[in-house]
Amino acid sequence: MAAMRSLIGFPAVVNEKAARAVAGQVVVVTALALATGWLWLSAVLAVGFALRVASGPRFDPFGQLATKVLAPRLGAPVVVAGPPKRFAQGVGFVFTAGATAALALGAPVVAVGLLAVLLVFASLEAVVGFCAGCFVFGYLMRWGVVPEETCAACNDISLRRREVQPA
């Protein structure tokens, strides 16, 4: 059981640059799905989101490419709280799983709509660094839906967006 717990789990902090690199990959695949009509790619995206929710970048190809190849080329890591990013990955999973289910049920227009919304919000994260899921997570904490102890860094602005200095 302890071995399973060590495989499952999202990091307490994440590199903002890696998160944006993952979002960029989501943008590319989502745009490809919408441009080509290969809506089945929503299932591929859903699996990636599920892997990232369960274990962060550890088992996800997008996460591995982002953390090991792309983010290191973007300069020093910028550390942000993990729980809001995990929530955002969960929202991405809901949208892509919904698109996949819609496609399976013969509603490709619904699938296209869900993927279009995903494309907009993934683009915002990748290009300008605005994480809509993180934004919603903050409100859920303020409203008491998410307990404050879930994310200490979310409550202490001095812990947010801290640039890590190389050793």
Tab-separated table of N, CA, C and O in Angstrom, residues 24-149:
chain	number	residue	atom	x	y	z
A	24	GLY	N	0.736	24.326	-23.333
A	24	GLY	CA	1.066	24.518	-24.743
A	24	GLY	C	0.883	23.242	-25.552
A	24	GLY	O	0.371	23.275	-26.682
A	25	GLN	N	1.255	22.134	-24.979
A	25	GLN	CA	1.071	20.847	-25.664
A	25	GLN	C	-0.420	20.523	-25.805
A	25	GLN	O	-0.855	20.015	-26.843
A	26	VAL	N	-1.192	20.838	-24.762
A	26	VAL	CA	-2.646	20.640	-24.827
A	26	VAL	C	-3.234	21.510	-25.936
A	26	VAL	O	-4.101	21.054	-26.693
A	27	VAL	N	-2.751	22.727	-26.062
A	27	VAL	CA	-3.213	23.626	-27.124
A	27	VAL	C	-2.947	23.006	-28.496
A	27	VAL	O	-3.841	22.978	-29.357
A	28	VAL	N	-1.752	22.504	-28.701
A	28	VAL	CA	-1.386	21.933	-30.005
A	28	VAL	C	-2.274	20.739	-30.343
A	28	VAL	O	-2.822	20.651	-31.449
A	29	VAL	N	-2.453	19.820	-29.396
A	29	VAL	CA	-3.255	18.622	-29.669
A	29	VAL	C	-4.735	18.988	-29.843
A	29	VAL	O	-5.413	18.451	-30.727
A	30	THR	N	-5.226	19.902	-29.025
A	30	THR	CA	-6.632	20.313	-29.148
A	30	THR	C	-6.875	21.017	-30.478
A	30	THR	O	-7.871	20.756	-31.157
A	31	ALA	N	-5.972	21.903	-30.863
A	31	ALA	CA	-6.103	22.590	-32.157
A	31	ALA	C	-6.046	21.586	-33.302
A	31	ALA	O	-6.813	21.697	-34.273
A	32	LEU	N	-5.176	20.596	-33.191
A	32	LEU	CA	-5.089	19.552	-34.204
A	32	LEU	C	-6.412	18.789	-34.306
A	32	LEU	O	-6.914	18.531	-35.405
A	33	ALA	N	-6.989	18.440	-33.155
A	33	ALA	CA	-8.267	17.715	-33.139
A	33	ALA	C	-9.366	18.539	-33.809
A	33	ALA	O	-10.148	18.014	-34.608
A	34	LEU	N	-9.418	19.819	-33.491
A	34	LEU	CA	-10.463	20.683	-34.054
A	34	LEU	C	-10.236	20.961	-35.540
A	34	LEU	O	-11.183	21.000	-36.321
A	35	ALA	N	-8.981	21.146	-35.936
A	35	ALA	CA	-8.676	21.472	-37.332
A	35	ALA	C	-8.863	20.276	-38.260
A	35	ALA	O	-9.269	20.447	-39.421
A	36	THR	N	-8.591	19.082	-37.757
A	36	THR	CA	-8.643	17.890	-38.618
A	36	THR	C	-9.937	17.103	-38.463
A	36	THR	O	-10.229	16.239	-39.292
A	37	GLY	N	-10.681	17.375	-37.392
A	37	GLY	CA	-11.868	16.571	-37.117
A	37	GLY	C	-11.546	15.273	-36.405
A	37	GLY	O	-12.413	14.424	-36.214
A	38	TRP	N	-10.295	15.115	-35.985
A	38	TRP	CA	-9.884	13.911	-35.257
A	38	TRP	C	-10.292	14.064	-33.794
A	38	TRP	O	-9.458	14.165	-32.888
A	39	LEU	N	-11.574	14.103	-33.565
A	39	LEU	CA	-12.087	14.356	-32.222
A	39	LEU	C	-11.741	13.245	-31.241
A	39	LEU	O	-11.792	13.445	-30.030
A	40	TRP	N	-11.331	12.085	-31.751
A	40	TRP	CA	-10.894	11.000	-30.877
A	40	TRP	C	-9.675	11.411	-30.046
A	40	TRP	O	-9.395	10.802	-29.014
A	41	LEU	N	-8.969	12.448	-30.473
A	41	LEU	CA	-7.830	12.935	-29.684
A	41	LEU	C	-8.267	13.424	-28.306
A	41	LEU	O	-7.453	13.523	-27.395
A	42	SER	N	-9.579	13.717	-28.148
A	42	SER	CA	-10.070	14.101	-26.823
A	42	SER	C	-9.830	12.976	-25.815
A	42	SER	O	-9.552	13.243	-24.648
A	43	ALA	N	-9.895	11.726	-26.262
A	43	ALA	CA	-9.624	10.591	-25.366
A	43	ALA	C	-8.154	10.579	-24.950
A	43	ALA	O	-7.832	10.303	-23.785
A	44	VAL	N	-7.262	10.885	-25.877
A	44	VAL	CA	-5.828	10.953	-25.564
A	44	VAL	C	-5.582	12.060	-24.540
A	44	VAL	O	-4.853	11.871	-23.554
A	45	LEU	N	-6.203	13.207	-24.766
A	45	LEU	CA	-6.071	14.323	-23.824
A	45	LEU	C	-6.626	13.947	-22.453
A	45	LEU	O	-6.024	14.274	-21.420
A	46	ALA	N	-7.767	13.255	-22.429
A	46	ALA	CA	-8.389	12.861	-21.156
A	46	ALA	C	-7.465	11.943	-20.365
A	46	ALA	O	-7.319	12.097	-19.146
A	47	VAL	N	-6.825	11.000	-21.039
A	47	VAL	CA	-5.886	10.106	-20.352
A	47	VAL	C	-4.737	10.911	-19.761
A	47	VAL	O	-4.326	10.696	-18.614
A	48	GLY	N	-4.212	11.857	-20.526
A	48	GLY	CA	-3.118	12.693	-20.017
A	48	GLY	C	-3.542	13.499	-18.801
A	48	GLY	O	-2.805	13.562	-17.803
A	49	PHE	N	-4.724	14.101	-18.854
A	49	PHE	CA	-5.211	14.856	-17.700
A	49	PHE	C	-5.382	13.936	-16.493
A	49	PHE	O	-5.018	14.296	-15.375
A	50	ALA	N	-5.933	12.746	-16.710
A	50	ALA	CA	-6.129	11.799	-15.602
A	50	ALA	C	-4.788	11.404	-14.984
A	50	ALA	O	-4.655	11.350	-13.746
A	51	LEU	N	-3.789	11.156	-15.811
A	51	LEU	CA	-2.462	10.810	-15.298
A	51	LEU	C	-1.866	11.957	-14.489
A	51	LEU	O	-1.267	11.740	-13.431
A	52	ARG	N	-2.039	13.184	-14.982
A	52	ARG	CA	-1.485	14.334	-14.259
A	52	ARG	C	-2.225	14.583	-12.947
A	52	ARG	O	-1.610	14.941	-11.948
A	53	VAL	N	-3.537	14.387	-12.922
A	53	VAL	CA	-4.288	14.546	-11.673
A	53	VAL	C	-3.821	13.517	-10.652
A	53	VAL	O	-3.623	13.820	-9.477
A	54	ALA	N	-3.622	12.290	-11.103
A	54	ALA	CA	-3.255	11.205	-10.192
A	54	ALA	C	-1.827	11.303	-9.685
A	54	ALA	O	-1.562	11.017	-8.512
A	55	SER	N	-0.898	11.731	-10.546
A	55	SER	CA	0.504	11.643	-10.144
A	55	SER	C	1.374	12.791	-10.631
A	55	SER	O	2.592	12.662	-10.677
A	56	GLY	N	0.775	13.905	-11.010
A	56	GLY	CA	1.578	15.007	-11.526
A	56	GLY	C	2.199	14.606	-12.855
A	56	GLY	O	1.605	13.832	-13.611
A	57	PRO	N	3.393	15.068	-13.145
A	57	PRO	CA	4.002	14.772	-14.445
A	57	PRO	C	4.658	13.396	-14.527
A	57	PRO	O	5.118	12.992	-15.590
A	58	ARG	N	4.696	12.662	-13.426
A	58	ARG	CA	5.473	11.426	-13.308
A	58	ARG	C	5.223	10.419	-14.428
A	58	ARG	O	6.163	9.836	-14.962
A	59	PHE	N	3.971	10.153	-14.794
A	59	PHE	CA	3.659	9.120	-15.783
A	59	PHE	C	3.076	9.665	-17.084
A	59	PHE	O	2.747	8.900	-17.975
A	60	ASP	N	2.935	10.947	-17.166
A	60	ASP	CA	2.310	11.565	-18.329
A	60	ASP	C	3.363	12.017	-19.336
A	60	ASP	O	4.293	12.738	-18.974
A	61	PRO	N	3.227	11.621	-20.610
A	61	PRO	CA	4.211	12.054	-21.610
A	61	PRO	C	4.324	13.577	-21.740
A	61	PRO	O	5.438	14.097	-21.876
A	62	PHE	N	3.192	14.296	-21.711
A	62	PHE	CA	3.267	15.759	-21.783
A	62	PHE	C	4.037	16.308	-20.582
A	62	PHE	O	4.860	17.218	-20.710
A	63	GLY	N	3.748	15.775	-19.404
A	63	GLY	CA	4.418	16.226	-18.186
A	63	GLY	C	5.909	15.947	-18.226
A	63	GLY	O	6.727	16.782	-17.814
A	64	GLN	N	6.281	14.784	-18.725
A	64	GLN	CA	7.698	14.432	-18.823
A	64	GLN	C	8.419	15.353	-19.806
A	64	GLN	O	9.503	15.850	-19.508
A	65	LEU	N	7.814	15.568	-20.966
A	65	LEU	CA	8.424	16.460	-21.954
A	65	LEU	C	8.555	17.875	-21.391
A	65	LEU	O	9.593	18.523	-21.542
A	66	ALA	N	7.524	18.319	-20.689
A	66	ALA	CA	7.550	19.674	-20.124
A	66	ALA	C	8.605	19.819	-19.045
A	66	ALA	O	9.358	20.799	-19.040
A	67	THR	N	8.668	18.868	-18.108
A	67	THR	CA	9.584	19.011	-16.971
A	67	THR	C	11.031	18.698	-17.318
A	67	THR	O	11.942	19.302	-16.774
A	68	LYS	N	11.238	17.761	-18.234
A	68	LYS	CA	12.605	17.323	-18.520
A	68	LYS	C	13.244	18.021	-19.723
A	68	LYS	O	14.461	18.126	-19.794
A	69	VAL	N	12.427	18.507	-20.664
A	69	VAL	CA	12.986	19.077	-21.892
A	69	VAL	C	12.635	20.559	-22.055
A	69	VAL	O	13.527	21.394	-22.236
A	70	LEU	N	11.352	20.882	-22.013
A	70	LEU	CA	10.926	22.242	-22.352
A	70	LEU	C	11.207	23.266	-21.253
A	70	LEU	O	11.835	24.292	-21.515
A	71	ALA	N	10.733	23.019	-20.043
A	71	ALA	CA	10.881	23.997	-18.955
A	71	ALA	C	12.336	24.332	-18.646
A	71	ALA	O	12.652	25.506	-18.436
A	72	PRO	N	13.246	23.347	-18.613
A	72	PRO	CA	14.643	23.707	-18.337
A	72	PRO	C	15.226	24.689	-19.357
A	72	PRO	O	16.126	25.460	-19.040
A	73	ARG	N	14.693	24.696	-20.556
A	73	ARG	CA	15.182	25.614	-21.589
A	73	ARG	C	14.578	27.013	-21.444
A	73	ARG	O	14.973	27.929	-22.149
A	74	LEU	N	13.614	27.157	-20.535
A	74	LEU	CA	12.945	28.449	-20.341
A	74	LEU	C	13.520	29.239	-19.168
A	74	LEU	O	12.961	30.250	-18.767
A	75	GLY	N	14.627	28.771	-18.604
A	75	GLY	CA	15.267	29.490	-17.514
A	75	GLY	C	14.961	28.881	-16.161
A	75	GLY	O	14.429	27.775	-16.059
A	76	ALA	N	15.300	29.634	-15.120
A	76	ALA	CA	15.123	29.157	-13.745
A	76	ALA	C	13.657	28.841	-13.474
A	76	ALA	O	12.763	29.549	-13.948
A	77	PRO	N	13.409	27.771	-12.712
A	77	PRO	CA	12.013	27.422	-12.390
A	77	PRO	C	11.332	28.517	-11.577
A	77	PRO	O	11.973	29.215	-10.797
A	78	VAL	N	10.048	28.656	-11.778
A	78	VAL	CA	9.218	29.543	-10.971
A	78	VAL	C	8.237	28.625	-10.239
A	78	VAL	O	7.401	27.973	-10.869
A	79	VAL	N	8.377	28.568	-8.924
A	79	VAL	CA	7.597	27.625	-8.125
A	79	VAL	C	6.260	28.240	-7.718
A	79	VAL	O	6.206	29.368	-7.244
A	80	VAL	N	5.184	27.468	-7.965
A	80	VAL	CA	3.836	27.866	-7.549
A	80	VAL	C	3.204	26.684	-6.813
A	80	VAL	O	3.671	25.556	-6.911
A	81	ALA	N	2.139	26.966	-6.097
A	81	ALA	CA	1.452	25.937	-5.323
A	81	ALA	C	0.877	24.853	-6.231
A	81	ALA	O	0.323	25.139	-7.297
A	82	GLY	N	0.986	23.604	-5.790
A	82	GLY	CA	0.489	22.477	-6.565
A	82	GLY	C	-1.019	22.274	-6.552
A	82	GLY	O	-1.603	21.954	-7.600
A	83	PRO	N	-1.698	22.403	-5.400
A	83	PRO	CA	-3.139	22.094	-5.378
A	83	PRO	C	-3.992	22.836	-6.413
A	83	PRO	O	-4.846	22.205	-7.044
A	84	PRO	N	-3.780	24.131	-6.657
A	84	PRO	CA	-4.587	24.776	-7.707
A	84	PRO	C	-4.313	24.195	-9.095
A	84	PRO	O	-5.223	24.066	-9.910
A	85	LYS	N	-3.061	23.838	-9.349
A	85	LYS	CA	-2.717	23.251	-10.646
A	85	LYS	C	-3.357	21.871	-10.786
A	85	LYS	O	-3.816	21.502	-11.869
A	86	ARG	N	-3.409	21.120	-9.692
A	86	ARG	CA	-4.070	19.808	-9.732
A	86	ARG	C	-5.569	19.987	-10.016
A	86	ARG	O	-6.147	19.243	-10.807
A	87	PHE	N	-6.167	20.962	-9.379
A	87	PHE	CA	-7.581	21.255	-9.635
A	87	PHE	C	-7.785	21.598	-11.108
A	87	PHE	O	-8.721	21.120	-11.751
A	88	ALA	N	-6.898	22.424	-11.652
A	88	ALA	CA	-7.000	22.812	-13.059
A	88	ALA	C	-6.878	21.586	-13.972
A	88	ALA	O	-7.607	21.477	-14.970
A	89	GLN	N	-5.987	20.663	-13.631
A	89	GLN	CA	-5.865	19.428	-14.410
A	89	GLN	C	-7.157	18.619	-14.327
A	89	GLN	O	-7.583	18.002	-15.304
A	90	GLY	N	-7.786	18.631	-13.153
A	90	GLY	CA	-9.070	17.944	-12.992
A	90	GLY	C	-10.155	18.548	-13.862
A	90	GLY	O	-10.975	17.837	-14.455
A	91	VAL	N	-10.162	19.867	-13.960
A	91	VAL	CA	-11.131	20.546	-14.829
A	91	VAL	C	-10.864	20.160	-16.288
A	91	VAL	O	-11.796	19.864	-17.051
A	92	GLY	N	-9.600	20.124	-16.677
A	92	GLY	CA	-9.255	19.690	-18.033
A	92	GLY	C	-9.718	18.272	-18.293
A	92	GLY	O	-10.211	17.956	-19.390
A	93	PHE	N	-9.589	17.414	-17.285
A	93	PHE	CA	-10.073	16.039	-17.436
A	93	PHE	C	-11.578	16.015	-17.658
A	93	PHE	O	-12.074	15.280	-18.527
A	94	VAL	N	-12.317	16.806	-16.890
A	94	VAL	CA	-13.779	16.835	-17.039
A	94	VAL	C	-14.164	17.268	-18.461
A	94	VAL	O	-15.039	16.663	-19.095
A	95	PHE	N	-13.494	18.289	-18.985
A	95	PHE	CA	-13.814	18.762	-20.330
A	95	PHE	C	-13.467	17.721	-21.389
A	95	PHE	O	-14.264	17.469	-22.312
A	96	THR	N	-12.294	17.099	-21.278
A	96	THR	CA	-11.900	16.130	-22.308
A	96	THR	C	-12.670	14.818	-22.167
A	96	THR	O	-13.011	14.202	-23.181
A	97	ALA	N	-12.954	14.390	-20.956
A	97	ALA	CA	-13.776	13.189	-20.766
A	97	ALA	C	-15.194	13.445	-21.276
A	97	ALA	O	-15.809	12.576	-21.909
A	98	GLY	N	-15.696	14.657	-21.031
A	98	GLY	CA	-17.013	15.033	-21.541
A	98	GLY	C	-17.035	15.043	-23.064
A	98	GLY	O	-17.999	14.573	-23.687
A	99	ALA	N	-15.982	15.566	-23.675
A	99	ALA	CA	-15.891	15.591	-25.138
A	99	ALA	C	-15.826	14.172	-25.686
A	99	ALA	O	-16.473	13.849	-26.694
A	100	THR	N	-15.077	13.317	-25.021
A	100	THR	CA	-14.964	11.925	-25.450
A	100	THR	C	-16.310	11.217	-25.329
A	100	THR	O	-16.730	10.494	-26.248
A	101	ALA	N	-17.011	11.427	-24.220
A	101	ALA	CA	-18.332	10.817	-24.014
A	101	ALA	C	-19.322	11.343	-25.046
A	101	ALA	O	-20.112	10.569	-25.618
A	102	ALA	N	-19.281	12.640	-25.319
A	102	ALA	CA	-20.189	13.223	-26.313
A	102	ALA	C	-19.946	12.605	-27.684
A	102	ALA	O	-20.894	12.269	-28.399
A	103	LEU	N	-18.686	12.438	-28.020
A	103	LEU	CA	-18.350	11.835	-29.306
A	103	LEU	C	-18.859	10.393	-29.366
A	103	LEU	O	-19.465	9.983	-30.363
A	104	ALA	N	-18.661	9.638	-28.294
A	104	ALA	CA	-19.115	8.247	-28.237
A	104	ALA	C	-20.639	8.147	-28.323
A	104	ALA	O	-21.171	7.162	-28.841
A	105	LEU	N	-21.322	9.159	-27.822
A	105	LEU	CA	-22.788	9.158	-27.828
A	105	LEU	C	-23.378	9.791	-29.094
A	105	LEU	O	-24.584	10.003	-29.181
A	106	GLY	N	-22.507	10.111	-30.044
A	106	GLY	CA	-22.988	10.646	-31.311
A	106	GLY	C	-23.310	12.131	-31.295
A	106	GLY	O	-24.140	12.586	-32.075
A	107	ALA	N	-22.649	12.877	-30.422
A	107	ALA	CA	-22.875	14.322	-30.342
A	107	ALA	C	-21.566	15.069	-30.609
A	107	ALA	O	-21.011	15.711	-29.719
A	108	PRO	N	-21.061	15.001	-31.843
A	108	PRO	CA	-19.775	15.642	-32.127
A	108	PRO	C	-19.799	17.157	-31.940
A	108	PRO	O	-18.759	17.747	-31.639
A	109	VAL	N	-20.942	17.790	-32.088
A	109	VAL	CA	-21.022	19.241	-31.901
A	109	VAL	C	-20.717	19.587	-30.447
A	109	VAL	O	-20.015	20.571	-30.165
A	110	VAL	N	-21.213	18.790	-29.519
A	110	VAL	CA	-20.925	19.005	-28.099
A	110	VAL	C	-19.433	18.790	-27.851
A	110	VAL	O	-18.788	19.572	-27.135
A	111	ALA	N	-18.862	17.747	-28.455
A	111	ALA	CA	-17.428	17.481	-28.306
A	111	ALA	C	-16.611	18.665	-28.807
A	111	ALA	O	-15.664	19.103	-28.141
A	112	VAL	N	-16.983	19.199	-29.964
A	112	VAL	CA	-16.273	20.361	-30.526
A	112	VAL	C	-16.393	21.554	-29.581
A	112	VAL	O	-15.411	22.264	-29.329
A	113	GLY	N	-17.573	21.790	-29.032
A	113	GLY	CA	-17.770	22.905	-28.105
A	113	GLY	C	-16.894	22.779	-26.869
A	113	GLY	O	-16.251	23.746	-26.449
A	114	LEU	N	-16.849	21.587	-26.290
A	114	LEU	CA	-16.019	21.374	-25.102
A	114	LEU	C	-14.538	21.535	-25.427
A	114	LEU	O	-13.787	22.145	-24.654
A	115	LEU	N	-14.119	21.024	-26.561
A	115	LEU	CA	-12.715	21.176	-26.949
A	115	LEU	C	-12.376	22.632	-27.270
A	115	LEU	O	-11.261	23.081	-26.991
A	116	ALA	N	-13.318	23.371	-27.814
A	116	ALA	CA	-13.078	24.793	-28.098
A	116	ALA	C	-12.876	25.572	-26.802
A	116	ALA	O	-11.980	26.425	-26.714
A	117	VAL	N	-13.679	25.276	-25.792
A	117	VAL	CA	-13.512	25.933	-24.485
A	117	VAL	C	-12.143	25.563	-23.898
A	117	VAL	O	-11.410	26.426	-23.397
A	118	LEU	N	-11.786	24.289	-23.980
A	118	LEU	CA	-10.480	23.842	-23.493
A	118	LEU	C	-9.361	24.585	-24.218
A	118	LEU	O	-8.395	25.033	-23.587
A	119	LEU	N	-9.495	24.736	-25.515
A	119	LEU	CA	-8.471	25.431	-26.306
A	119	LEU	C	-8.283	26.870	-25.824
A	119	LEU	O	-7.149	27.333	-25.671
A	120	VAL	N	-9.367	27.555	-25.556
A	120	VAL	CA	-9.279	28.940	-25.081
A	120	VAL	C	-8.525	28.999	-23.752
A	120	VAL	O	-7.579	29.778	-23.589
A	121	PHE	N	-8.935	28.177	-22.794
A	121	PHE	CA	-8.331	28.273	-21.466
A	121	PHE	C	-6.910	27.718	-21.414
A	121	PHE	O	-6.060	28.263	-20.707
A	122	ALA	N	-6.615	26.682	-22.181
A	122	ALA	CA	-5.236	26.186	-22.245
A	122	ALA	C	-4.340	27.231	-22.912
A	122	ALA	O	-3.188	27.423	-22.511
A	123	SER	N	-4.873	27.937	-23.911
A	123	SER	CA	-4.104	29.003	-24.567
A	123	SER	C	-3.796	30.138	-23.596
A	123	SER	O	-2.690	30.685	-23.594
A	124	LEU	N	-4.781	30.492	-22.776
A	124	LEU	CA	-4.549	31.553	-21.785
A	124	LEU	C	-3.415	31.171	-20.834
A	124	LEU	O	-2.563	31.993	-20.512
A	125	GLU	N	-3.401	29.924	-20.398
A	125	GLU	CA	-2.325	29.475	-19.497
A	125	GLU	C	-0.993	29.461	-20.235
A	125	GLU	O	0.012	29.960	-19.736
A	126	ALA	N	-0.969	28.866	-21.416
A	126	ALA	CA	0.290	28.716	-22.150
A	126	ALA	C	0.887	30.052	-22.565
A	126	ALA	O	2.087	30.257	-22.449
A	127	VAL	N	0.048	30.968	-23.025
A	127	VAL	CA	0.552	32.207	-23.619
A	127	VAL	C	0.745	33.325	-22.599
A	127	VAL	O	1.778	33.985	-22.581
A	128	VAL	N	-0.254	33.551	-21.735
A	128	VAL	CA	-0.154	34.679	-20.811
A	128	VAL	C	-0.024	34.273	-19.346
A	128	VAL	O	0.099	35.126	-18.475
A	129	GLY	N	-0.072	32.975	-19.059
A	129	GLY	CA	0.107	32.523	-17.685
A	129	GLY	C	-1.123	32.634	-16.813
A	129	GLY	O	-1.014	32.539	-15.585
A	130	PHE	N	-2.300	32.823	-17.414
A	130	PHE	CA	-3.534	32.885	-16.628
A	130	PHE	C	-4.127	31.491	-16.548
A	130	PHE	O	-4.548	30.925	-17.555
A	131	CYS	N	-4.164	30.949	-15.342
A	131	CYS	CA	-4.729	29.619	-15.104
A	131	CYS	C	-6.147	29.786	-14.560
A	131	CYS	O	-6.333	30.151	-13.396
A	132	ALA	N	-7.138	29.546	-15.408
A	132	ALA	CA	-8.537	29.716	-15.001
A	132	ALA	C	-8.899	28.756	-13.873
A	132	ALA	O	-9.629	29.125	-12.949
A	133	GLY	N	-8.391	27.528	-13.930
A	133	GLY	CA	-8.654	26.567	-12.853
A	133	GLY	C	-8.098	27.051	-11.527
A	133	GLY	O	-8.743	26.913	-10.484
A	134	CYS	N	-6.906	27.642	-11.565
A	134	CYS	CA	-6.297	28.188	-10.348
A	134	CYS	C	-7.127	29.358	-9.819
A	134	CYS	O	-7.296	29.520	-8.609
A	135	PHE	N	-7.624	30.170	-10.721
A	135	PHE	CA	-8.472	31.309	-10.369
A	135	PHE	C	-9.729	30.820	-9.639
A	135	PHE	O	-10.090	31.328	-8.574
A	136	VAL	N	-10.384	29.814	-10.208
A	136	VAL	CA	-11.587	29.246	-9.583
A	136	VAL	C	-11.231	28.606	-8.246
A	136	VAL	O	-11.971	28.762	-7.264
A	137	PHE	N	-10.115	27.905	-8.182
A	137	PHE	CA	-9.663	27.266	-6.945
A	137	PHE	C	-9.536	28.302	-5.824
A	137	PHE	O	-9.944	28.063	-4.690
A	138	GLY	N	-8.990	29.461	-6.153
A	138	GLY	CA	-8.854	30.540	-5.167
A	138	GLY	C	-10.201	30.975	-4.622
A	138	GLY	O	-10.360	31.182	-3.410
A	139	TYR	N	-11.176	31.112	-5.498
A	139	TYR	CA	-12.523	31.476	-5.035
A	139	TYR	C	-13.138	30.357	-4.203
A	139	TYR	O	-13.805	30.622	-3.196
A	140	LEU	N	-12.933	29.120	-4.585
A	140	LEU	CA	-13.467	28.005	-3.805
A	140	LEU	C	-12.871	27.995	-2.391
A	140	LEU	O	-13.564	27.661	-1.426
A	141	MET	N	-11.614	28.386	-2.273
A	141	MET	CA	-10.996	28.498	-0.941
A	141	MET	C	-11.623	29.647	-0.164
A	141	MET	O	-11.957	29.499	1.007
A	142	ARG	N	-11.795	30.809	-0.801
A	142	ARG	CA	-12.392	31.958	-0.115
A	142	ARG	C	-13.800	31.670	0.355
A	142	ARG	O	-14.229	32.143	1.393
A	143	TRP	N	-14.541	30.901	-0.421
A	143	TRP	CA	-15.926	30.576	-0.073
A	143	TRP	C	-16.029	29.414	0.900
A	143	TRP	O	-17.126	29.030	1.303
A	144	GLY	N	-14.900	28.817	1.265
A	144	GLY	CA	-14.902	27.727	2.226
A	144	GLY	C	-15.204	26.359	1.640
A	144	GLY	O	-15.325	25.377	2.375
A	145	VAL	N	-15.319	26.253	0.325
A	145	VAL	CA	-15.574	24.962	-0.318
A	145	VAL	C	-14.323	24.095	-0.252
A	145	VAL	O	-14.410	22.888	-0.025
A	146	VAL	N	-13.163	24.709	-0.439
A	146	VAL	CA	-11.880	24.029	-0.300
A	146	VAL	C	-11.277	24.488	1.023
A	146	VAL	O	-11.119	25.700	1.240
A	147	PRO	N	-10.957	23.556	1.929
A	147	PRO	CA	-10.378	23.948	3.224
A	147	PRO	C	-9.051	24.690	3.055
A	147	PRO	O	-8.266	24.364	2.161
A	148	GLU	N	-8.830	25.676	3.906
A	148	GLU	CA	-7.610	26.490	3.812
A	148	GLU	C	-6.344	25.656	3.944
A	148	GLU	O	-5.346	25.953	3.300
A	149	GLU	N	-6.379	24.595	4.750
A	149	GLU	CA	-5.174	23.781	4.942
A	149	GLU	C	-4.795	22.994	3.680
A	149	GLU	O	-3.693	22.465	3.593
